[in-house]
Amino acid sequence: MPIQWMDEIDPLLFSGKKVLCRVDFNVPMDGVDILDAERIELTLPTIRYLLRAKAKVVLLSHLGRPKGRPKDELSLEPVAQYLRDLLDREVTFVHDCVGEGVARIVNNAADESITFLENVRFNGGEEKNDPVFSKLLAKNMDFYIDDAFGAIHRSHASVDGVTKYFSNPLGGLLLKKELAAFNALTLNPKKPMVAIIGGSKVSSKISVLQQLLKKVDTLVIGGAMAYTFLKAMGEEVGQSLVEDEYLLQAQTLLKRARDAGVKVLLPKDHVVVRDLSTKDGLKTVTPEQFLQSYIGVDIGPKTIDLFTQEILQARTIFMNGPMGMYEQDEFFLGTKKVLEAIARSEGYSVVGGGDSIAALNKAGLAKEMDFVSSGGGAGLELLEGKKLPGLLALGFYN
Ligand code: ADP
Ligand code: MG
């Protein structure tokens, strides 16, 4: 891996230096409060390392999709406040991420200090990977560290373009751990390997499913995803979430799996309702009992058993996407039981995806996993074997 990691250079080099550190603090928020701070906590080793090295730490992140314009509800100020409380030390928040004002504050910052810049996506240049904006980000900084695994698949200025202005852009400690975990999944994983894929959209995960066929022994499909596959097989799925444009691809995938000798497990019973908001008609049904008016919201008990057996004998496990509408307690059981099975299994386990992590925390099982990945899309693209712009920029593929 020809990325130069931040802990491979002499820490004395950071002393008194302005270190621009791209982090992924894109945490779920309800406008005011942070709903899940996992991503902030995962970055602490990098921040603490730099503080110990007496650097002037400058944190840069995105939050949500402001589409190139400042939006009050997507300000990172509450995140800066959270970090201040978490570390119990001063964090200077700056209401911009480039320009004279930022330069002045960063230049005047003490050694062993934290400056926290405003949402980088408030600037249109970020998502366009604009060279002018990239140069502005880099201006006045001595080092660049990328520790934003969750954004590593984005060809954006703060991930990609900015690196051109540093002779030696560095990889952060979280990024290093993430890559090691995904390496364990992709290079010689212990067999049998089981991937459990759920969540809402076939469209966003079909290409990773196709790639996974080349690696796994068993593909377990749950969540809303499963309904497109079940419909493609001719089952009644009522009003469940289905992507009709993907029926053909789902069929093709099932056929390819058969040809490749990969076992595919789909739900064989379902928790259904007639109405999502009132939860009217909540019950468990077999495929034969699935009526046109039903909506599938979780996997049923037989499916939980089936999935659990498979997970328990796995030596390598990757999970992305919940098995049902886990946000609501009545529809959480399937996801919870699958996570419990992963926790009990001896296999090396990696769980990724924003909602999957939220479900893990809801089940109180995050500590039981071998690795909890901070990136959803980034992890999927790594598994797909795509070359990721952020890694390319750091020299990973050299
Ligand atoms: P992740 O963030 O872990 O990658 P996704 O974003 O792909 O996961 O999917 C999470 C969403 O999928 C959740 O909001 C959940 O409610 C939804 N979901 C899971 N199962 C169903 C279902 N049967 N019907 C509708 N939505 C579902
Ligand atoms: Mg999600």
Short mmCIF file of C-alpha atoms and ligand atoms in Angstrom, two decimals:
data_model
loop_
_atom_site.label_atom_id
_atom_site.label_comp_id
_atom_site.label_asym_id
_atom_site.label_seq_id
_atom_site.Cartn_x
_atom_site.Cartn_y
_atom_site.Cartn_z
CA MET A 1 0.00 0.00 0.00
CA PRO A 2 1.98 3.00 -1.08
CA ILE A 3 -0.11 5.44 0.90
CA GLN A 4 2.07 7.24 3.37
CA TRP A 5 0.29 7.03 6.70
CA MET A 6 0.41 9.84 9.20
CA ASP A 7 2.04 7.63 11.83
CA GLU A 8 4.85 6.66 9.49
CA ILE A 9 6.50 10.05 9.53
CA ASP A 10 8.30 11.55 12.49
CA PRO A 11 5.62 13.16 14.70
CA LEU A 12 8.04 16.01 15.41
CA LEU A 13 7.39 17.13 11.84
CA PHE A 14 3.84 18.09 12.86
CA SER A 15 4.95 20.24 15.75
CA GLY A 16 3.69 23.81 15.33
CA LYS A 17 2.48 23.00 11.82
CA LYS A 18 -0.92 23.71 10.29
CA VAL A 19 -2.39 20.31 9.52
CA LEU A 20 -5.50 20.25 7.36
CA CYS A 21 -7.32 17.09 8.30
CA ARG A 22 -10.27 15.96 6.14
CA VAL A 23 -12.62 14.04 8.39
CA ASP A 24 -16.07 12.61 7.82
CA PHE A 25 -18.33 14.21 10.40
CA ASN A 26 -21.38 13.70 8.21
CA VAL A 27 -23.42 12.50 11.18
CA PRO A 28 -27.19 12.00 11.22
CA MET A 29 -28.79 15.09 12.77
CA ASP A 30 -32.32 16.19 13.46
CA GLY A 31 -31.53 19.85 12.88
CA VAL A 32 -30.15 20.52 16.36
CA ASP A 33 -29.05 17.26 17.93
CA ILE A 34 -26.61 14.67 16.74
CA LEU A 35 -28.43 11.35 16.54
CA ASP A 36 -25.37 9.15 16.26
CA ALA A 37 -21.83 10.33 16.98
CA GLU A 38 -19.99 7.16 15.95
CA ARG A 39 -18.18 8.89 13.09
CA ILE A 40 -16.89 11.64 15.36
CA GLU A 41 -15.64 9.16 17.92
CA LEU A 42 -13.89 7.03 15.31
CA THR A 43 -11.77 10.04 14.32
CA LEU A 44 -10.54 10.76 17.85
CA PRO A 45 -7.32 8.70 17.56
CA THR A 46 -6.21 10.88 14.65
CA ILE A 47 -7.10 14.12 16.42
CA ARG A 48 -5.42 13.03 19.65
CA TYR A 49 -2.32 11.89 17.79
CA LEU A 50 -1.95 15.30 16.15
CA LEU A 51 -2.56 17.16 19.41
CA ARG A 52 0.11 15.06 21.12
CA ALA A 53 2.43 16.00 18.26
CA LYS A 54 1.65 19.67 19.06
CA ALA A 55 0.10 20.38 15.67
CA LYS A 56 -2.35 23.14 14.84
CA VAL A 57 -5.16 20.81 13.84
CA VAL A 58 -7.58 22.15 11.23
CA LEU A 59 -10.64 19.94 10.77
CA LEU A 60 -12.57 19.95 7.51
CA SER A 61 -15.74 17.97 6.81
CA HIS A 62 -18.98 17.96 4.87
CA LEU A 63 -22.46 17.53 6.27
CA GLY A 64 -25.46 16.53 4.18
CA ARG A 65 -26.13 17.91 0.73
CA PRO A 66 -26.35 21.71 0.82
CA LYS A 67 -25.68 21.83 -2.96
CA GLY A 68 -23.01 24.49 -2.89
CA ARG A 69 -24.86 27.04 -0.73
CA PRO A 70 -24.76 27.82 2.96
CA LYS A 71 -27.70 26.31 4.82
CA ASP A 72 -28.17 27.00 8.51
CA GLU A 73 -29.49 23.53 9.28
CA LEU A 74 -26.39 21.96 7.74
CA SER A 75 -23.86 24.03 9.67
CA LEU A 76 -21.17 22.01 11.41
CA GLU A 77 -21.23 24.29 14.43
CA PRO A 78 -23.21 21.82 16.59
CA VAL A 79 -20.68 19.14 15.67
CA ALA A 80 -17.83 21.42 16.76
CA GLN A 81 -19.69 21.93 20.04
CA TYR A 82 -20.06 18.17 20.44
CA LEU A 83 -16.34 17.68 19.85
CA ARG A 84 -15.55 20.42 22.37
CA ASP A 85 -17.59 18.57 25.01
CA LEU A 86 -16.18 15.19 24.03
CA LEU A 87 -12.55 16.28 24.28
CA ASP A 88 -13.17 18.78 27.03
CA ARG A 89 -10.97 21.37 25.35
CA GLU A 90 -11.32 24.47 23.22
CA VAL A 91 -12.41 24.01 19.61
CA THR A 92 -12.47 27.18 17.53
CA PHE A 93 -15.26 27.12 14.99
CA VAL A 94 -14.84 29.22 11.84
CA HIS A 95 -17.88 30.12 9.72
CA ASP A 96 -16.07 29.44 6.46
CA CYS A 97 -13.55 26.94 5.15
CA VAL A 98 -11.40 29.13 2.86
CA GLY A 99 -10.31 32.75 2.66
CA GLU A 100 -8.53 35.45 4.60
CA GLY A 101 -10.55 35.09 7.79
CA VAL A 102 -9.76 31.40 8.02
CA ALA A 103 -6.09 32.04 7.31
CA ARG A 104 -5.88 34.65 10.05
CA ILE A 105 -7.46 32.40 12.68
CA VAL A 106 -5.38 29.38 11.72
CA ASN A 107 -2.16 31.42 11.66
CA ASN A 108 -2.89 32.74 15.12
CA ALA A 109 -3.89 29.36 16.52
CA ALA A 110 -1.72 27.94 19.29
CA ASP A 111 0.25 24.73 18.93
CA GLU A 112 -1.82 21.76 20.13
CA SER A 113 -5.09 23.46 19.16
CA ILE A 114 -8.17 22.59 17.12
CA THR A 115 -9.74 24.83 14.50
CA PHE A 116 -12.97 23.50 13.02
CA LEU A 117 -14.01 24.78 9.58
CA GLU A 118 -17.56 25.18 8.27
CA ASN A 119 -19.22 22.63 5.95
CA VAL A 120 -17.00 22.34 2.88
CA ARG A 121 -20.05 21.65 0.69
CA PHE A 122 -21.35 25.17 1.32
CA ASN A 123 -18.97 25.99 -1.49
CA GLY A 124 -19.90 24.98 -5.04
CA GLY A 125 -16.29 24.16 -5.86
CA GLU A 126 -16.23 21.18 -3.51
CA GLU A 127 -18.40 18.72 -5.40
CA LYS A 128 -17.07 19.95 -8.74
CA ASN A 129 -13.53 19.16 -7.60
CA ASP A 130 -12.73 22.68 -8.75
CA PRO A 131 -8.96 23.29 -8.92
CA VAL A 132 -9.30 26.92 -7.82
CA PHE A 133 -11.25 25.92 -4.74
CA SER A 134 -8.86 23.01 -4.08
CA LYS A 135 -5.96 25.43 -4.13
CA LEU A 136 -7.76 27.77 -1.71
CA LEU A 137 -8.31 24.88 0.69
CA ALA A 138 -4.63 24.00 0.58
CA LYS A 139 -3.36 27.58 0.79
CA ASN A 140 -1.67 28.37 4.07
CA MET A 141 -1.62 24.72 5.23
CA ASP A 142 1.55 22.70 5.87
CA PHE A 143 0.16 19.18 5.80
CA TYR A 144 -2.91 17.40 4.48
CA ILE A 145 -4.29 14.25 6.06
CA ASP A 146 -7.26 12.36 4.69
CA ASP A 147 -9.10 10.47 7.40
CA ALA A 148 -12.55 10.67 5.80
CA PHE A 149 -13.13 7.07 4.78
CA GLY A 150 -16.84 7.76 4.25
CA ALA A 151 -15.99 10.27 1.50
CA ILE A 152 -13.06 8.44 -0.07
CA HIS A 153 -15.15 7.43 -3.12
CA ARG A 154 -15.91 11.07 -3.94
CA SER A 155 -13.95 13.00 -6.50
CA HIS A 156 -14.38 16.23 -4.56
CA ALA A 157 -12.01 19.12 -3.94
CA SER A 158 -11.35 18.35 -0.27
CA VAL A 159 -10.70 14.66 -1.01
CA ASP A 160 -9.09 14.72 -4.43
CA GLY A 161 -8.12 18.12 -5.88
CA VAL A 162 -6.58 19.45 -2.68
CA THR A 163 -3.94 16.70 -2.58
CA LYS A 164 -2.26 18.13 -5.68
CA TYR A 165 -1.05 21.07 -3.62
CA PHE A 166 0.86 18.97 -1.09
CA SER A 167 4.09 17.15 -1.83
CA ASN A 168 3.19 14.41 0.60
CA PRO A 169 -0.55 14.03 1.32
CA LEU A 170 -1.02 11.57 4.17
CA GLY A 171 -3.57 8.92 5.12
CA GLY A 172 -5.22 9.09 8.55
CA LEU A 173 -5.47 6.43 11.23
CA LEU A 174 -9.14 5.67 10.65
CA LEU A 175 -8.62 5.34 6.91
CA LYS A 176 -5.77 2.93 7.63
CA LYS A 177 -7.96 0.74 9.84
CA GLU A 178 -10.80 0.76 7.33
CA LEU A 179 -8.57 -0.36 4.49
CA ALA A 180 -7.10 -3.13 6.61
CA ALA A 181 -10.61 -4.40 7.43
CA PHE A 182 -11.69 -4.37 3.78
CA ASN A 183 -8.45 -6.06 2.80
CA ALA A 184 -9.32 -8.87 5.18
CA LEU A 185 -12.63 -9.21 3.32
CA THR A 186 -11.26 -9.07 -0.20
CA LEU A 187 -7.84 -10.73 -0.06
CA ASN A 188 -8.08 -14.37 0.96
CA PRO A 189 -11.07 -14.17 3.28
CA LYS A 190 -11.58 -17.24 5.45
CA LYS A 191 -14.26 -19.50 4.03
CA PRO A 192 -17.15 -19.85 4.18
CA MET A 193 -17.81 -16.19 3.58
CA VAL A 194 -21.33 -14.86 3.99
CA ALA A 195 -22.55 -11.43 2.87
CA ILE A 196 -25.81 -10.16 4.30
CA ILE A 197 -27.23 -7.35 2.24
CA GLY A 198 -30.39 -5.48 3.13
CA GLY A 199 -31.73 -1.97 3.17
CA SER A 200 -34.05 -0.24 0.85
CA LYS A 201 -32.61 -0.07 -2.63
CA VAL A 202 -31.56 -2.71 -5.11
CA SER A 203 -30.47 0.07 -7.45
CA SER A 204 -27.74 1.32 -5.13
CA LYS A 205 -26.43 -2.15 -4.26
CA ILE A 206 -26.91 -4.31 -7.37
CA SER A 207 -23.35 -3.78 -8.61
CA VAL A 208 -21.85 -4.75 -5.28
CA LEU A 209 -24.08 -7.83 -5.23
CA GLN A 210 -22.70 -8.79 -8.62
CA GLN A 211 -19.12 -8.40 -7.38
CA LEU A 212 -19.85 -10.24 -4.17
CA LEU A 213 -20.91 -13.27 -6.20
CA LYS A 214 -17.26 -13.70 -7.12
CA LYS A 215 -16.17 -13.74 -3.49
CA VAL A 216 -18.79 -15.19 -1.21
CA ASP A 217 -20.14 -18.65 -0.56
CA THR A 218 -23.53 -17.39 0.51
CA LEU A 219 -25.45 -14.24 -0.26
CA VAL A 220 -28.18 -13.44 2.24
CA ILE A 221 -30.68 -10.87 1.00
CA GLY A 222 -33.14 -9.18 3.34
CA GLY A 223 -34.82 -5.81 3.82
CA ALA A 224 -36.81 -4.14 1.09
CA MET A 225 -34.14 -5.39 -1.36
CA ALA A 226 -35.49 -8.89 -1.03
CA TYR A 227 -38.88 -7.97 -2.48
CA THR A 228 -37.49 -7.10 -5.88
CA PHE A 229 -35.80 -10.53 -5.94
CA LEU A 230 -38.89 -12.37 -4.71
CA LYS A 231 -41.06 -10.63 -7.26
CA ALA A 232 -38.54 -11.53 -9.96
CA MET A 233 -39.02 -15.15 -8.89
CA GLY A 234 -42.77 -14.80 -9.30
CA GLU A 235 -43.76 -14.50 -5.65
CA GLU A 236 -46.59 -12.27 -4.44
CA VAL A 237 -45.08 -9.33 -2.55
CA GLY A 238 -48.17 -7.12 -2.30
CA GLN A 239 -47.41 -3.45 -1.78
CA SER A 240 -43.86 -4.02 -0.55
CA LEU A 241 -41.13 -1.72 -1.82
CA VAL A 242 -40.07 -3.07 -5.23
CA GLU A 243 -37.93 -1.52 -7.93
CA ASP A 244 -39.59 -2.81 -11.07
CA GLU A 245 -36.80 -1.50 -13.31
CA TYR A 246 -34.48 -3.98 -11.60
CA LEU A 247 -36.53 -7.15 -11.92
CA LEU A 248 -34.52 -8.34 -14.89
CA GLN A 249 -31.19 -7.64 -13.22
CA ALA A 250 -32.41 -9.44 -10.13
CA GLN A 251 -33.28 -12.46 -12.25
CA THR A 252 -29.90 -12.36 -13.95
CA LEU A 253 -28.15 -12.16 -10.62
CA LEU A 254 -29.99 -15.20 -9.30
CA LYS A 255 -29.06 -17.15 -12.40
CA ARG A 256 -25.41 -16.11 -12.17
CA ALA A 257 -25.35 -17.15 -8.54
CA ARG A 258 -26.68 -20.60 -9.51
CA ASP A 259 -24.03 -20.92 -12.22
CA ALA A 260 -21.29 -19.85 -9.83
CA GLY A 261 -22.46 -22.22 -7.09
CA VAL A 262 -23.20 -19.36 -4.70
CA LYS A 263 -26.03 -20.04 -2.30
CA VAL A 264 -28.61 -17.24 -2.19
CA LEU A 265 -30.89 -17.03 0.83
CA LEU A 266 -34.05 -14.96 0.59
CA PRO A 267 -36.77 -14.47 3.22
CA LYS A 268 -39.23 -17.35 3.46
CA ASP A 269 -41.64 -15.64 5.81
CA HIS A 270 -42.48 -12.02 6.42
CA VAL A 271 -43.75 -9.53 8.94
CA VAL A 272 -46.42 -7.53 7.14
CA VAL A 273 -48.85 -4.67 7.75
CA ARG A 274 -51.71 -3.25 5.73
CA ASP A 275 -50.87 0.32 6.69
CA LEU A 276 -47.42 1.65 7.50
CA SER A 277 -48.51 4.52 9.71
CA THR A 278 -51.16 2.77 11.81
CA LYS A 279 -49.39 -0.63 11.63
CA ASP A 280 -52.81 -2.06 11.06
CA GLY A 281 -52.84 -5.80 10.32
CA LEU A 282 -49.40 -6.52 11.78
CA LYS A 283 -48.67 -10.25 11.46
CA THR A 284 -46.32 -12.90 10.13
CA VAL A 285 -47.11 -14.64 6.85
CA THR A 286 -45.66 -17.32 4.59
CA PRO A 287 -45.19 -16.52 0.88
CA GLU A 288 -48.48 -18.34 0.12
CA GLN A 289 -50.36 -16.16 2.62
CA PHE A 290 -48.94 -12.91 1.20
CA LEU A 291 -51.96 -10.89 0.01
CA GLN A 292 -51.99 -8.13 -2.56
CA SER A 293 -52.77 -5.55 0.15
CA TYR A 294 -49.82 -6.45 2.42
CA ILE A 295 -46.59 -4.54 2.86
CA GLY A 296 -43.51 -6.49 3.95
CA VAL A 297 -41.67 -4.65 6.73
CA ASP A 298 -39.38 -7.25 8.31
CA ILE A 299 -38.22 -10.84 7.98
CA GLY A 300 -40.24 -13.47 9.87
CA PRO A 301 -39.08 -16.05 12.48
CA LYS A 302 -38.38 -18.88 10.01
CA THR A 303 -36.20 -16.54 8.02
CA ILE A 304 -34.42 -15.42 11.18
CA ASP A 305 -33.60 -19.09 11.89
CA LEU A 306 -32.44 -19.72 8.35
CA PHE A 307 -30.19 -16.65 8.30
CA THR A 308 -28.89 -17.35 11.82
CA GLN A 309 -27.80 -20.90 10.93
CA GLU A 310 -25.89 -19.61 7.94
CA ILE A 311 -24.23 -16.81 9.89
CA LEU A 312 -23.17 -19.09 12.74
CA GLN A 313 -21.12 -21.32 10.47
CA ALA A 314 -19.45 -18.45 8.58
CA ARG A 315 -15.76 -17.64 9.02
CA THR A 316 -16.03 -14.23 7.31
CA ILE A 317 -19.12 -12.02 7.47
CA PHE A 318 -19.98 -8.76 5.80
CA MET A 319 -23.26 -7.01 6.52
CA ASN A 320 -24.68 -3.89 4.92
CA GLY A 321 -28.30 -2.83 5.25
CA PRO A 322 -31.00 -3.72 7.79
CA MET A 323 -33.41 -6.63 7.37
CA GLY A 324 -36.50 -4.48 7.88
CA MET A 325 -37.75 -1.03 8.79
CA TYR A 326 -35.63 -1.26 11.93
CA GLU A 327 -36.29 2.37 12.93
CA GLN A 328 -39.65 1.25 14.28
CA ASP A 329 -39.47 -1.10 17.23
CA GLU A 330 -42.21 -3.39 15.89
CA PHE A 331 -40.14 -4.01 12.75
CA PHE A 332 -36.72 -4.26 14.39
CA LEU A 333 -36.63 -7.92 15.45
CA GLY A 334 -35.27 -9.39 12.21
CA THR A 335 -32.36 -6.96 12.05
CA LYS A 336 -31.68 -7.38 15.76
CA LYS A 337 -31.61 -11.19 15.57
CA VAL A 338 -29.34 -11.16 12.54
CA LEU A 339 -26.96 -8.79 14.34
CA GLU A 340 -27.07 -11.05 17.40
CA ALA A 341 -26.14 -14.01 15.21
CA ILE A 342 -23.20 -12.07 13.77
CA ALA A 343 -22.12 -11.18 17.31
CA ARG A 344 -22.27 -14.87 18.32
CA SER A 345 -20.53 -16.16 15.24
CA GLU A 346 -16.80 -16.96 15.43
CA GLY A 347 -16.29 -15.48 11.97
CA TYR A 348 -14.48 -12.20 11.27
CA SER A 349 -17.30 -9.65 10.98
CA VAL A 350 -17.49 -6.29 9.27
CA VAL A 351 -20.65 -4.17 9.36
CA GLY A 352 -20.99 -1.01 7.30
CA GLY A 353 -23.62 1.50 6.27
CA GLY A 354 -25.19 4.43 8.07
CA ASP A 355 -28.44 2.66 8.88
CA SER A 356 -26.69 -0.59 9.70
CA ILE A 357 -24.57 1.20 12.30
CA ALA A 358 -27.64 2.93 13.71
CA ALA A 359 -29.30 -0.51 13.98
CA LEU A 360 -26.17 -1.93 15.64
CA ASN A 361 -26.23 0.83 18.22
CA LYS A 362 -29.95 0.36 18.73
CA ALA A 363 -29.25 -3.31 19.46
CA GLY A 364 -26.31 -2.33 21.68
CA LEU A 365 -24.01 -4.67 19.77
CA ALA A 366 -21.45 -2.37 18.16
CA LYS A 367 -18.69 -3.63 20.47
CA GLU A 368 -19.38 -7.24 19.47
CA MET A 369 -18.37 -6.76 15.86
CA ASP A 370 -14.79 -7.18 14.68
CA PHE A 371 -15.05 -4.03 12.64
CA VAL A 372 -17.69 -1.34 12.26
CA SER A 373 -17.04 0.60 9.10
CA SER A 374 -17.73 4.32 9.08
CA GLY A 375 -18.40 4.35 5.35
CA GLY A 376 -21.47 2.98 3.60
CA GLY A 377 -21.04 3.75 -0.09
CA ALA A 378 -17.26 3.89 0.22
CA GLY A 379 -17.10 0.37 1.63
CA LEU A 380 -19.43 -0.98 -1.04
CA GLU A 381 -17.34 0.58 -3.81
CA LEU A 382 -14.18 -0.89 -2.29
CA LEU A 383 -15.79 -4.33 -2.30
CA GLU A 384 -16.84 -3.78 -5.90
CA GLY A 385 -13.14 -3.41 -6.68
CA LYS A 386 -13.55 0.13 -8.02
CA LYS A 387 -10.64 2.54 -7.95
CA LEU A 388 -11.62 5.24 -5.50
CA PRO A 389 -10.65 8.88 -6.22
CA GLY A 390 -9.52 9.64 -2.66
CA LEU A 391 -7.26 6.60 -2.56
CA LEU A 392 -5.92 7.36 -6.01
CA ALA A 393 -5.08 10.89 -4.85
CA LEU A 394 -3.13 9.48 -1.90
CA GLY A 395 -1.11 7.18 -4.15
CA PHE A 396 -2.78 3.93 -3.08
CA TYR A 397 -2.71 2.40 -6.56
CA ASN A 398 0.87 3.37 -7.39
P1 ADP B 1 -27.38 1.31 5.02
O1 ADP B 1 -27.46 2.77 5.38
O2 ADP B 1 -27.00 0.45 6.19
O3 ADP B 1 -26.57 1.06 3.79
P2 ADP B 1 -29.81 1.48 3.51
O4 ADP B 1 -29.71 2.97 3.53
O5 ADP B 1 -29.55 0.79 2.24
O6 ADP B 1 -28.86 0.86 4.65
O7 ADP B 1 -31.26 1.04 3.96
C1 ADP B 1 -31.82 1.45 5.18
C2 ADP B 1 -33.29 1.69 5.03
O8 ADP B 1 -33.94 0.54 4.50
C3 ADP B 1 -33.95 1.96 6.36
O9 ADP B 1 -34.48 3.26 6.35
C4 ADP B 1 -35.04 0.91 6.48
O10 ADP B 1 -36.25 1.38 7.04
C5 ADP B 1 -35.25 0.52 5.03
N1 ADP B 1 -35.88 -0.78 4.90
C6 ADP B 1 -35.43 -1.97 5.30
N2 ADP B 1 -36.34 -2.93 5.06
C7 ADP B 1 -37.40 -2.34 4.48
C8 ADP B 1 -38.66 -2.79 3.99
N3 ADP B 1 -39.02 -4.08 4.07
N4 ADP B 1 -39.49 -1.87 3.43
C9 ADP B 1 -39.13 -0.57 3.35
N5 ADP B 1 -37.97 -0.08 3.79
C10 ADP B 1 -37.11 -0.95 4.36
MG MG B 2 -28.69 4.39 4.67
#
